[in-house]
Amino acid sequence: MLYLVPTPIGNLEDMTFRAIRILKEVDIILAEDTRTSAPLLKHFGIEKKVFAHHQHNEHKAVAEIIRFLKEGQDIALISDAGTPAISDPGFLLVREVIKEGLQVQCLPGATAFVPALVNSGLPNDRFCFEGFLPVKKGRQTRLKQLAEEKRTMIFYESPHRILKTITEFIEYFGEEREASISRELSKLYEETVRGTLATLKLHFEQHPIKGEFVFCVAGCS
């Protein structure tokens, strides 16, 4: 069995009992960054063989992982934070494991966009998850398409690009479009700022920009 195991996005108390049990029972753990996962595993008393599995080696590693699974070994995939394959490595491995007729199971658990969406106060009966926008090629095309999106849109963004992204959203969506930005979710300095895009731009021009951001934007009316 290949298990996809969510890990906390900040607060270690968000680790589930089931996730801890699975990580203790599997034969191998695949981690996006073994240096990041080591303190987490040590905290929960998990002592297993851990191998790096990230965007730079996942294509080469798939065949060997499938061989291990066919030999009867159970494997767990974890990312640095949150649910594997959600803006993190995992999709390629899952697809190939399924093609081989092997079993895949994703555990429920921490992910950043769900609490950010619920916290936003924006309509959440229908929404689209966009993850990280393209940095260069295709970025403007994507924004033009999203200008007509009626559902609430969810984006991930890094601190050094957040002001640029807000400015672009104002250009394509209008400065009066309602939005919400959450950062440091589940951590000590968790913050959600709500208002128009113009209001959010002013806020982050005047306050320190730290942490990882989840950006929710209302769809067009």
Coordinates of C-alpha atoms in Angstrom, one line a residue:
M1 CA 0.0 0.0 0.0
L2 CA 1.1 3.6 -0.8
Y3 CA -0.1 5.9 1.9
L4 CA -0.3 9.7 1.5
V5 CA 0.0 11.1 5.0
P6 CA -0.7 14.8 5.7
T7 CA 1.6 16.5 8.2
P8 CA 0.9 19.6 10.2
I9 CA 1.2 23.0 8.5
G10 CA 2.4 24.5 11.7
N11 CA 0.9 23.3 14.9
L12 CA 2.1 19.7 15.7
E13 CA -1.1 19.0 17.6
D14 CA -2.8 18.8 14.1
M15 CA -1.1 15.4 13.5
T16 CA -3.7 12.7 13.7
F17 CA -3.4 9.5 15.7
R18 CA -3.9 7.5 12.5
A19 CA -1.1 9.4 10.7
I20 CA 1.3 8.6 13.6
R21 CA 0.3 4.9 13.6
I22 CA 0.7 4.6 9.8
L23 CA 4.1 6.2 9.8
K24 CA 5.2 3.8 12.6
E25 CA 3.9 0.8 10.7
V26 CA 5.1 1.3 7.1
D27 CA 8.4 0.0 5.9
I28 CA 9.6 3.1 4.2
I29 CA 8.8 6.9 4.4
L30 CA 9.3 9.2 1.5
A31 CA 9.8 12.8 2.5
E32 CA 9.9 16.0 0.4
D33 CA 12.9 17.1 2.5
T34 CA 14.4 14.7 5.0
R35 CA 15.9 17.6 7.0
T36 CA 12.4 19.1 7.5
S37 CA 10.8 15.7 8.3
A38 CA 13.4 14.6 10.8
P39 CA 12.3 16.8 13.7
L40 CA 8.7 15.9 13.1
L41 CA 9.3 12.1 13.0
K42 CA 11.6 12.4 16.1
H43 CA 8.9 14.3 18.0
F44 CA 6.4 11.5 17.5
G45 CA 8.9 8.7 18.1
I46 CA 8.9 7.4 14.5
E47 CA 12.1 5.6 13.6
K48 CA 11.9 4.4 9.9
K49 CA 14.0 4.5 6.8
V50 CA 13.4 7.9 5.2
F51 CA 14.2 8.7 1.6
A52 CA 14.0 12.0 -0.2
H53 CA 11.2 12.3 -2.8
H54 CA 10.9 15.7 -4.4
Q55 CA 10.2 17.4 -7.7
H56 CA 13.9 16.9 -8.8
N57 CA 14.0 13.2 -8.4
E58 CA 10.4 11.9 -8.5
H59 CA 10.6 10.8 -12.1
K60 CA 13.7 8.7 -11.5
A61 CA 12.4 7.3 -8.3
V62 CA 9.0 6.0 -9.4
A63 CA 10.2 2.6 -10.9
E64 CA 12.0 1.7 -7.7
I65 CA 9.1 2.7 -5.4
I66 CA 6.8 0.6 -7.5
R67 CA 9.2 -2.4 -7.2
F68 CA 9.2 -2.0 -3.4
L69 CA 5.4 -2.0 -3.4
K70 CA 5.2 -5.1 -5.6
E71 CA 7.6 -6.8 -3.1
G72 CA 5.0 -6.3 -0.4
Q73 CA 6.4 -3.2 1.3
D74 CA 4.2 -0.5 2.7
I75 CA 5.3 3.0 1.9
A76 CA 4.2 6.4 3.2
L77 CA 4.7 9.7 1.4
I78 CA 4.8 13.0 3.4
S79 CA 5.5 16.5 2.3
D80 CA 7.1 19.3 4.3
A81 CA 3.7 20.5 5.5
G82 CA 0.1 19.6 4.6
T83 CA -1.3 17.0 2.2
P84 CA 1.1 15.4 -0.4
A85 CA 0.3 16.2 -4.0
I86 CA -1.5 19.5 -3.2
S87 CA 1.0 22.0 -4.6
D88 CA 3.6 19.4 -3.6
P89 CA 5.1 16.2 -5.1
G90 CA 2.9 13.2 -5.2
F91 CA 0.6 13.3 -8.2
L92 CA 3.1 11.6 -10.5
L93 CA 3.7 8.7 -8.0
V94 CA 0.0 8.2 -7.3
R95 CA -0.8 8.1 -11.0
E96 CA 1.9 5.5 -11.8
V97 CA 1.1 3.3 -8.8
I98 CA -2.6 3.2 -9.8
K99 CA -1.5 2.3 -13.4
E100 CA 0.3 -0.7 -11.9
G101 CA -2.9 -1.8 -10.2
L102 CA -1.5 -1.2 -6.7
Q103 CA -3.3 0.3 -3.8
V104 CA -3.2 4.0 -2.8
Q105 CA -4.8 5.5 0.3
C106 CA -4.7 9.2 1.2
L107 CA -5.4 10.0 4.9
P108 CA -7.4 13.0 5.8
G109 CA -5.5 15.7 7.6
A110 CA -3.9 19.2 7.5
T111 CA -4.0 21.3 4.4
A112 CA -3.8 25.1 4.2
F113 CA -6.5 26.1 1.8
V114 CA -9.5 24.7 3.6
P115 CA -9.2 26.8 6.8
A116 CA -8.2 29.8 4.8
L117 CA -11.4 29.5 2.7
V118 CA -13.6 29.0 5.7
N119 CA -11.9 31.9 7.6
S120 CA -12.4 34.2 4.6
G121 CA -16.1 34.6 4.9
L122 CA -16.3 34.4 1.1
P123 CA -18.8 32.0 -0.6
N124 CA -17.5 28.5 -0.2
D125 CA -20.3 26.4 -1.7
R126 CA -18.4 26.5 -4.9
F127 CA -14.7 27.3 -5.3
C128 CA -11.6 26.7 -7.4
F129 CA -8.2 25.9 -6.1
E130 CA -5.4 27.5 -8.3
G131 CA -2.4 26.9 -6.1
F132 CA 0.7 28.8 -7.2
L133 CA 0.2 30.9 -10.3
P134 CA 2.9 30.5 -13.0
V135 CA 5.8 32.8 -12.1
K136 CA 6.4 34.0 -15.7
K137 CA 5.2 32.0 -18.7
G138 CA 1.4 31.8 -18.8
R139 CA 0.8 34.0 -15.8
Q140 CA -1.0 36.8 -17.7
T141 CA -3.1 34.3 -19.7
R142 CA -4.2 32.6 -16.5
L143 CA -5.2 35.9 -14.9
K144 CA -7.2 37.0 -18.0
Q145 CA -9.1 33.7 -17.8
L146 CA -9.7 34.0 -14.0
A147 CA -11.1 37.5 -14.4
E148 CA -14.4 35.8 -15.6
E149 CA -14.4 33.1 -12.8
K150 CA -17.6 33.3 -10.8
R151 CA -16.4 30.9 -8.0
T152 CA -14.3 31.9 -5.1
M153 CA -10.6 31.5 -6.1
I154 CA -7.8 30.2 -3.8
F155 CA -4.2 30.8 -4.4
Y156 CA -0.9 30.0 -2.6
E157 CA 1.7 32.7 -2.6
S158 CA 5.2 33.3 -1.1
P159 CA 6.0 36.4 0.9
H160 CA 8.4 38.0 -1.6
R161 CA 5.7 38.0 -4.3
I162 CA 2.5 38.8 -2.3
L163 CA 2.5 42.6 -3.1
K164 CA 3.1 42.0 -6.8
T165 CA 0.3 39.5 -6.9
I166 CA -2.2 41.8 -5.1
T167 CA -1.2 44.6 -7.6
E168 CA -1.9 42.2 -10.5
F169 CA -5.2 41.1 -9.0
I170 CA -6.3 44.7 -8.8
E171 CA -5.4 45.2 -12.5
Y172 CA -7.4 42.1 -13.6
F173 CA -10.1 41.9 -11.0
G174 CA -10.6 45.5 -9.9
E175 CA -9.6 47.1 -6.7
E176 CA -13.1 46.7 -5.1
R177 CA -13.1 42.9 -5.4
E178 CA -13.5 41.3 -2.0
A179 CA -10.7 39.1 -0.9
S180 CA -9.0 37.5 2.2
I181 CA -5.4 36.7 2.9
S182 CA -4.4 34.2 5.6
R183 CA -0.8 33.6 6.8
E184 CA 0.9 31.5 9.4
L185 CA -2.2 29.2 9.6
S186 CA -2.3 27.1 12.8
K187 CA 0.8 28.9 14.2
L188 CA 1.3 31.4 17.0
Y189 CA 1.0 34.5 14.8
E190 CA -1.8 33.3 12.6
E191 CA -3.5 36.2 10.8
T192 CA -6.4 36.6 8.4
V193 CA -6.9 40.0 6.7
R194 CA -10.2 40.6 4.9
G195 CA -11.4 43.4 2.7
T196 CA -11.2 44.8 -0.9
L197 CA -8.0 44.2 -2.8
A198 CA -7.2 47.8 -2.4
T199 CA -7.5 47.5 1.4
L200 CA -5.3 44.4 1.4
K201 CA -2.6 46.1 -0.6
L202 CA -2.5 49.0 1.8
H203 CA -2.3 46.7 4.8
F204 CA 0.7 44.7 3.5
E205 CA 2.4 47.9 2.4
Q206 CA 2.3 49.0 6.0
H207 CA 3.0 45.7 7.9
P208 CA 5.8 43.2 7.8
I209 CA 5.4 40.4 5.3
K210 CA 6.3 37.1 6.8
G211 CA 5.1 33.5 6.5
E212 CA 3.4 31.5 3.7
F213 CA 0.1 33.0 2.3
V214 CA -3.2 31.7 1.2
F215 CA -5.1 34.2 -0.9
C216 CA -8.9 33.9 -1.4
V217 CA -10.6 36.1 -3.9
A218 CA -14.3 36.4 -4.6
G219 CA -15.5 35.4 -8.0
C220 CA -17.0 38.0 -10.4
S221 CA -20.6 38.8 -9.8

